[in-house]
């Protein structure tokens, strides 16, 4: 489609999408706009309002004004709105999936079958968790004590471009359930589904200012948002480099800050594992063109079965089909943006120049302008950049280990600590190695299974704080102790 630089809407995959901010229940344009391209064609699909300090201030003030009323509704009152929103998300899966596919090129069938529905599930789950919270009561030193959750205030949520709709709801849902009002700053490479989410909150009857969408560049709109003195919580998902800057801005205002900042997860395969299942799952790490922070990108295989594992891996990797994400046959879609393709390509080119062995792939694909072949590299050294830094593309490394001790040493040898995968048939080994591997989540003989009540977050430079369940609700709350002298009241 074509989009004029001054249009307030864009037709994306047949869906009308507002390209303006959503602030205080109104669509608000900016004087300047930025271009959003489709990863499938590299052609512009929308020109979106480019916010800055002025729009950030307006959004925060709208959230601040709406906060007392929203907080006073209590968990049950807020839950009514959130469940209504969840129903609307389920009713609009087709349009949400179509726009998300065009905007960031995730496989359409995945978006339809699970990813968009997960957004609805987030709102239902947190509405229920907030309502079921039991305040802690006890008696001590002649007093009756109760710990209460108090909504913190306006919350700034900054989300990434991979699975943007689902990851936005992952932050917005607990914030709203806890009684905070929200300003969502979506990633500039894939902002369009956030605009649709704003439409759905309005349709669900949310009071103006409870949910706001601020669009723009991170260094402009994002920086102004997190530095605003009225913001009382900041939650971020993205790179460690940006996370450090956001954390510094939050610290200046003494604002609690949580961040998930990527990973370099190990996928550990022991000789007693179901090798076929392990190899199939390893080849599956190329899904979404490797643009998954939880992916097990470092294959660590016990030396005694390494050759057999690699043969199986090659067989499963050969089954991948690069193509249009709307095509049911496609298993690997394009990368998000030309700049990101250059970044991924740079990692592989430097690895090749340093003498690391490229076992498969290692080049752009002729399928389309932003496709990169599934790549596997055998590094000469564990200190290599290709092992130690997050690529965030369809690039894996493979290394061999002798025993459990070496496997754990390799697994824990990067600065990251977001996730890990272990394949073994021994429950004892699963427990031993699982305890020793430093990661926020460790899967054994499975991958990407998420319980929404479990803590989620990283160790090392992978993150600060935890999301999920009561951990998220506590983050968006101020905890208060009410203490009453026994016998002093009736």
XYZ file of C-alpha atoms in Angstrom:
490
model
C 0.000 0.000 0.000
C 1.048 3.595 -0.261
C 0.909 5.977 2.672
C 1.205 9.729 2.477
C 3.453 11.407 4.989
C 0.528 13.316 6.533
C -2.084 10.577 6.657
C -3.509 9.705 10.072
C -4.299 6.127 9.123
C -2.774 3.405 6.996
C -4.347 0.379 5.365
C -2.154 -2.539 6.441
C -3.018 -6.056 5.271
C -6.533 -4.775 4.631
C -6.878 -3.378 8.159
C -7.273 0.327 8.917
C -4.639 1.334 11.489
C -4.313 4.729 13.149
C -0.772 6.079 12.823
C -1.110 8.662 15.604
C -0.412 8.441 19.314
C -3.211 7.446 21.672
C -3.179 9.815 24.652
C -5.934 10.499 27.147
C -8.475 8.615 25.051
C -7.736 10.668 21.918
C -5.656 10.277 18.780
C -2.848 12.828 18.863
C -0.682 13.565 15.791
C 2.904 14.822 15.777
C 4.450 17.373 13.457
C 6.968 14.779 12.266
C 6.489 11.170 11.193
C 8.704 8.158 10.680
C 8.520 5.401 8.101
C 7.555 1.828 8.931
C 8.497 -0.790 6.334
C 7.321 -4.333 5.703
C 10.123 -6.889 6.201
C 8.667 -8.867 3.317
C 9.107 -6.164 0.696
C 11.191 -3.416 2.364
C 8.467 -1.050 1.140
C 6.805 1.522 3.426
C 3.472 0.466 4.898
C 2.828 3.429 7.218
C 4.120 6.822 8.314
C 3.743 7.044 12.073
C 3.653 10.075 14.372
C 7.111 10.699 15.818
C 6.761 11.756 19.445
C 9.210 13.604 21.665
C 9.231 15.507 24.949
C 5.936 17.281 24.284
C 3.983 14.113 23.526
C 5.689 12.183 26.332
C 4.722 14.866 28.847
C 1.139 14.877 27.580
C 0.907 11.088 27.854
C 2.324 10.955 31.372
C 0.030 13.739 32.552
C -2.961 11.930 31.078
C -1.951 8.772 32.917
C -1.407 10.727 36.131
C -4.862 12.306 35.876
C -6.537 8.947 35.249
C -4.658 7.140 38.018
C -6.819 7.905 41.099
C -10.026 6.697 39.497
C -8.431 3.552 38.038
C -6.697 2.699 41.324
C -9.924 3.167 43.289
C -11.770 0.543 41.236
C -9.945 -2.261 43.014
C -8.921 -5.586 41.472
C -12.478 -6.729 40.729
C -13.472 -3.464 39.069
C -10.330 -3.343 36.951
C -10.735 -7.010 36.123
C -14.092 -6.333 34.474
C -12.417 -4.040 31.945
C -9.493 -6.423 31.425
C -11.649 -9.469 30.758
C -13.716 -7.434 28.311
C -10.487 -6.459 26.550
C -9.354 -10.098 26.464
C -12.606 -11.096 24.771
C -12.119 -8.357 22.168
C -8.579 -9.540 21.455
C -9.853 -13.071 20.823
C -12.582 -11.686 18.571
C -10.043 -9.707 16.536
C -7.300 -12.300 16.137
C -7.477 -12.241 12.332
C -6.921 -8.487 11.975
C -4.298 -8.345 14.738
C -2.406 -11.276 13.221
C -2.563 -9.833 9.708
C -1.132 -6.474 10.805
C 1.558 -8.049 13.001
C 2.600 -10.335 10.143
C 2.928 -7.398 7.750
C 4.674 -5.246 10.355
C 7.326 -7.657 11.675
C 6.933 -10.828 9.553
C 6.249 -13.424 12.220
C 4.638 -16.550 10.746
C 0.947 -15.846 10.253
C -0.138 -19.308 11.363
C 1.725 -18.876 14.678
C 0.132 -15.496 15.249
C -3.324 -16.891 14.553
C -2.941 -20.086 16.548
C -1.197 -18.965 19.732
C 0.661 -15.640 19.844
C -2.268 -13.201 19.679
C -4.394 -15.404 21.931
C -1.553 -15.272 24.457
C -2.197 -11.518 24.693
C -5.804 -12.212 25.713
C -4.593 -14.851 28.134
C -2.270 -12.317 29.772
C -5.141 -9.948 30.562
C -7.362 -12.719 31.927
C -4.574 -14.237 33.994
C -3.504 -11.008 35.670
C -7.075 -9.922 36.315
C -7.553 -13.191 38.159
C -4.257 -13.047 40.026
C -4.862 -9.514 41.259
C -8.354 -10.392 42.476
C -7.163 -13.540 44.276
C -4.353 -11.812 46.191
C -4.546 -12.487 49.915
C -3.146 -9.812 52.181
C -0.767 -11.174 54.773
C -2.084 -10.875 58.370
C -0.275 -11.581 61.650
C -0.017 -10.504 65.277
C 3.223 -9.233 66.767
C 4.177 -7.346 69.947
C 0.610 -6.516 70.811
C -0.299 -5.265 67.328
C -2.322 -6.588 64.428
C -0.437 -6.295 61.123
C -1.498 -6.419 57.478
C 0.586 -6.034 54.290
C -1.320 -4.188 51.584
C -0.602 -3.606 47.900
C -0.993 0.010 46.818
C -0.982 0.874 43.073
C 2.279 2.668 42.306
C 1.147 5.249 39.742
C 1.829 5.858 36.037
C 3.992 3.112 34.526
C 6.189 3.408 31.437
C 6.447 0.175 29.455
C 8.932 -0.044 26.593
C 8.613 -3.082 24.381
C 10.658 -4.751 21.608
C 9.877 -5.371 17.947
C 9.798 -9.174 18.100
C 6.285 -10.475 18.921
C 5.353 -6.881 19.801
C 1.659 -7.433 20.541
C 2.157 -10.340 22.917
C 5.150 -8.766 24.672
C 3.268 -5.495 25.091
C 0.385 -7.267 26.808
C 2.879 -9.152 28.981
C 3.839 -5.816 30.565
C 0.606 -3.849 30.253
C -1.647 -6.520 31.787
C 0.033 -6.754 35.227
C 0.472 -2.982 35.401
C -3.237 -2.382 34.788
C -4.259 -5.229 37.105
C -2.140 -3.755 39.908
C -3.927 -0.422 39.500
C -1.296 1.514 37.562
C -2.074 3.553 34.489
C 0.168 2.871 31.501
C 2.126 4.632 28.788
C 3.263 2.065 26.215
C 6.202 2.968 23.989
C 6.342 0.347 21.195
C 9.466 -0.311 19.140
C 9.754 1.950 16.108
C 10.358 -0.986 13.738
C 6.999 -2.610 14.579
C 4.581 -0.197 16.282
C 1.318 -0.920 14.506
C -0.280 -3.626 16.662
C 0.110 -1.347 19.705
C -2.139 1.127 17.924
C -4.745 -1.611 17.449
C -4.473 -2.497 21.140
C -5.327 1.116 21.960
C -8.442 0.846 19.784
C -9.505 -2.273 21.658
C -9.042 -0.657 25.091
C -11.322 2.144 23.935
C -13.890 -0.344 22.672
C -13.675 -2.127 26.023
C -14.613 1.125 27.742
C -11.353 1.877 29.552
C -11.470 5.375 31.079
C -9.416 7.951 29.114
C -5.782 8.085 30.170
C -5.653 4.614 31.711
C -3.859 3.261 28.641
C -1.775 5.449 26.340
C 0.455 4.719 23.335
C 3.455 6.959 22.658
C 5.204 6.317 19.323
C 8.640 7.419 18.260
C 12.374 6.827 18.446
C 13.879 5.408 21.595
C 16.349 8.240 22.016
C 13.537 10.798 21.682
C 10.147 9.564 22.887
C 11.541 6.738 25.004
C 14.158 8.870 26.697
C 11.647 11.629 27.491
C 9.196 9.083 28.878
C 11.521 7.286 31.289
C 13.028 10.564 32.522
C 9.632 12.084 33.354
C 9.346 12.780 37.098
C 5.686 11.665 37.261
C 6.471 8.128 36.060
C 6.570 5.730 39.026
C 7.532 2.445 37.342
C 9.630 1.612 34.271
C 9.621 -1.780 32.547
C 11.827 -2.426 29.521
C 12.645 -5.244 27.104
C 15.505 -4.760 24.667
C 19.289 -4.624 24.501
C 21.679 -4.287 27.470
C 23.068 -1.079 25.961
C 19.653 0.624 25.937
C 18.715 -0.963 29.257
C 21.675 0.683 30.983
C 20.596 4.107 29.726
C 16.998 3.565 30.827
C 18.126 2.297 34.210
C 20.228 5.410 34.747
C 17.266 7.651 33.864
C 14.978 5.746 36.246
C 17.559 5.919 39.017
C 17.705 9.719 38.817
C 14.027 9.823 39.797
C 14.371 6.876 42.234
C 11.906 4.869 40.146
C 11.893 1.049 40.366
C 13.056 -0.472 37.092
C 12.779 -3.938 35.610
C 14.436 -5.070 32.393
C 14.730 -8.149 30.215
C 17.766 -7.653 27.985
C 18.255 -10.692 25.817
C 20.162 -13.910 26.070
C 22.724 -16.305 24.675
C 21.132 -19.491 25.913
C 22.847 -22.882 25.908
C 21.097 -25.965 24.553
C 22.891 -28.833 26.295
C 22.653 -32.351 24.867
C 23.955 -35.265 26.964
C 24.791 -38.698 25.584
C 21.772 -40.259 27.315
C 19.327 -37.843 25.627
C 16.738 -38.640 22.996
C 19.036 -37.360 20.256
C 16.357 -37.136 17.616
C 14.151 -34.978 19.847
C 17.124 -32.844 20.865
C 18.284 -32.335 17.284
C 14.784 -31.471 16.119
C 14.452 -28.893 18.901
C 17.907 -27.501 18.138
C 16.981 -27.012 14.474
C 13.809 -25.345 15.703
C 15.892 -22.538 17.216
C 15.901 -21.027 13.721
C 12.170 -20.280 14.092
C 11.184 -16.624 13.644
C 14.547 -16.184 11.898
C 16.237 -16.602 15.283
C 14.734 -13.362 16.570
C 13.826 -14.904 19.938
C 15.589 -13.850 23.122
C 14.952 -17.234 24.773
C 16.456 -19.264 21.924
C 19.120 -21.842 22.699
C 21.697 -20.468 20.293
C 24.761 -22.234 21.759
C 24.507 -25.966 21.055
C 26.616 -27.835 23.610
C 26.817 -31.543 22.759
C 28.564 -34.342 24.618
C 31.537 -35.455 22.535
C 30.533 -39.136 22.428
C 27.338 -38.349 20.479
C 28.353 -35.159 18.680
C 28.689 -36.700 15.204
C 25.339 -38.487 15.395
C 23.664 -35.363 16.751
C 25.043 -33.198 13.946
C 23.789 -35.615 11.297
C 20.303 -35.460 12.786
C 20.481 -31.698 13.171
C 21.407 -31.260 9.508
C 18.495 -33.433 8.483
C 15.994 -31.349 10.437
C 17.576 -28.036 9.475
C 17.288 -29.033 5.801
C 13.513 -29.241 6.253
C 13.207 -25.505 6.890
C 11.530 -23.412 4.202
C 12.415 -19.744 3.843
C 9.542 -17.741 2.435
C 6.539 -15.500 2.817
C 5.311 -15.715 6.446
C 1.728 -15.818 5.156
C 2.470 -19.098 3.338
C 1.604 -22.219 5.353
C 4.737 -23.964 4.043
C 7.135 -21.310 5.366
C 9.071 -22.056 8.543
C 11.595 -19.180 8.469
C 10.540 -15.638 7.680
C 12.700 -12.589 6.904
C 14.601 -10.499 9.397
C 12.856 -7.380 10.659
C 14.850 -4.562 9.021
C 17.805 -3.902 6.670
C 19.840 -2.540 9.588
C 19.277 -5.736 11.527
C 20.252 -7.873 8.535
C 23.537 -5.957 8.343
C 24.089 -6.567 12.059
C 23.523 -10.326 11.763
C 25.661 -10.508 8.635
C 28.442 -8.605 10.410
C 28.635 -11.203 13.182
C 29.028 -14.037 10.680
C 31.539 -12.172 8.505
C 33.718 -11.411 11.531
C 33.505 -15.033 12.677
C 34.574 -16.242 9.230
C 37.443 -13.727 9.136
C 38.618 -14.959 12.555
C 38.827 -18.514 11.230
C 35.775 -20.066 12.864
C 34.254 -22.862 10.792
C 30.929 -22.118 9.092
C 29.254 -25.532 8.871
C 26.125 -24.372 7.078
C 24.594 -21.134 5.783
C 26.580 -17.998 6.427
C 25.121 -15.860 3.639
C 22.061 -13.924 2.540
C 19.316 -15.916 0.861
C 18.001 -15.139 -2.597
C 14.419 -15.706 -1.389
C 14.010 -12.007 -0.584
C 15.834 -8.852 0.476
C 15.869 -9.570 4.237
C 16.358 -13.337 4.334
C 19.460 -14.916 5.859
C 20.252 -18.612 5.575
C 20.115 -20.742 8.736
C 23.715 -20.731 9.884
C 25.772 -23.025 12.120
C 29.303 -22.147 13.227
C 31.923 -24.238 15.017
C 34.052 -21.721 16.943
C 37.761 -22.184 17.569
C 37.465 -20.628 21.001
C 34.783 -20.163 23.608
C 35.951 -16.549 23.906
C 34.883 -15.792 20.325
C 32.445 -12.941 19.773
C 30.077 -15.299 17.952
C 29.821 -17.351 21.169
C 29.763 -14.530 23.672
C 27.430 -11.924 22.116
C 23.741 -12.138 21.199
C 23.267 -12.201 17.411
C 19.455 -12.299 17.410
C 19.270 -13.956 14.036
C 19.300 -17.471 12.502
C 22.862 -18.147 13.683
C 23.823 -20.977 16.060
C 27.160 -22.237 17.325
C 28.084 -25.817 18.222
C 30.671 -26.921 20.787
C 31.534 -30.263 22.341
C 32.022 -31.133 26.011
C 33.352 -34.159 27.861
C 31.330 -34.327 31.093
C 28.811 -32.490 33.267
C 31.407 -30.182 34.761
C 32.560 -28.968 31.348
C 28.968 -28.619 30.140
C 28.110 -26.395 33.098
C 31.309 -24.392 32.688
C 30.526 -23.683 29.027
C 26.872 -22.958 29.764
C 27.799 -20.347 32.384
C 30.651 -18.776 30.410
C 28.810 -15.760 28.955
C 27.584 -12.582 30.643
C 24.003 -13.544 29.831
C 21.674 -15.706 31.881
C 18.143 -15.641 30.490
C 17.382 -19.242 29.550
C 18.836 -22.708 29.036
C 17.683 -26.030 27.604
C 18.899 -29.442 28.774
C 18.324 -32.772 27.057
C 18.900 -35.873 29.197
C 16.996 -39.004 30.209
C 18.352 -38.863 33.771
C 16.225 -37.108 36.379
C 19.238 -36.851 38.661
C 21.320 -35.184 35.956
C 18.454 -32.859 35.083
C 18.303 -31.744 38.703
C 22.086 -31.446 39.180
C 22.823 -29.571 35.981
C 19.594 -27.592 36.153
C 20.614 -26.259 39.570
C 24.114 -25.308 38.437
C 23.246 -23.556 35.182
C 22.785 -19.821 35.751
C 19.622 -18.818 33.903
C 16.251 -17.336 34.746
C 14.473 -20.359 33.280
C 15.850 -23.825 32.525
C 13.838 -26.239 30.401
C 14.539 -29.983 30.448
C 13.487 -32.005 27.379
C 11.169 -29.196 26.270
C 11.288 -25.530 25.240
C 9.185 -22.340 25.477
C 6.613 -23.783 27.861
C 5.468 -20.838 30.002
C 3.453 -20.830 33.211
C 2.230 -17.244 33.655
C 2.463 -17.495 37.447
C 6.175 -18.419 37.396
C 8.913 -15.775 37.668
C 10.476 -14.698 34.383
C 13.670 -12.728 33.956
C 17.400 -12.974 33.537
C 20.659 -13.128 35.417
C 23.800 -11.167 34.572
C 23.276 -8.700 31.734
C 20.094 -10.534 30.708
C 18.048 -8.522 33.123
C 17.008 -6.977 36.400
C 13.923 -8.025 38.334
C 11.246 -10.553 37.459
C 8.014 -10.535 35.506
C 5.212 -13.075 35.765
C 2.584 -13.844 38.383
C 2.703 -12.078 41.735
C 6.272 -10.997 40.969
C 4.961 -8.575 38.345
C 2.028 -7.420 40.470
C 4.386 -6.679 43.364
C 6.643 -4.675 41.044
C 3.774 -2.414 39.962
C 2.695 -1.924 43.585
C 3.970 -0.171 46.690
C 3.789 -2.571 49.633
C 2.514 -1.034 52.850
C 2.247 -2.433 56.377
C -0.838 -1.434 58.361
C -0.198 -1.882 62.094
C -2.938 -1.437 64.737
C -2.571 -1.675 68.507
C -4.639 -4.614 69.708
C -7.621 -3.637 71.837
C -7.473 -0.003 70.707
C -10.309 -0.266 68.171
C -13.769 -1.826 68.029
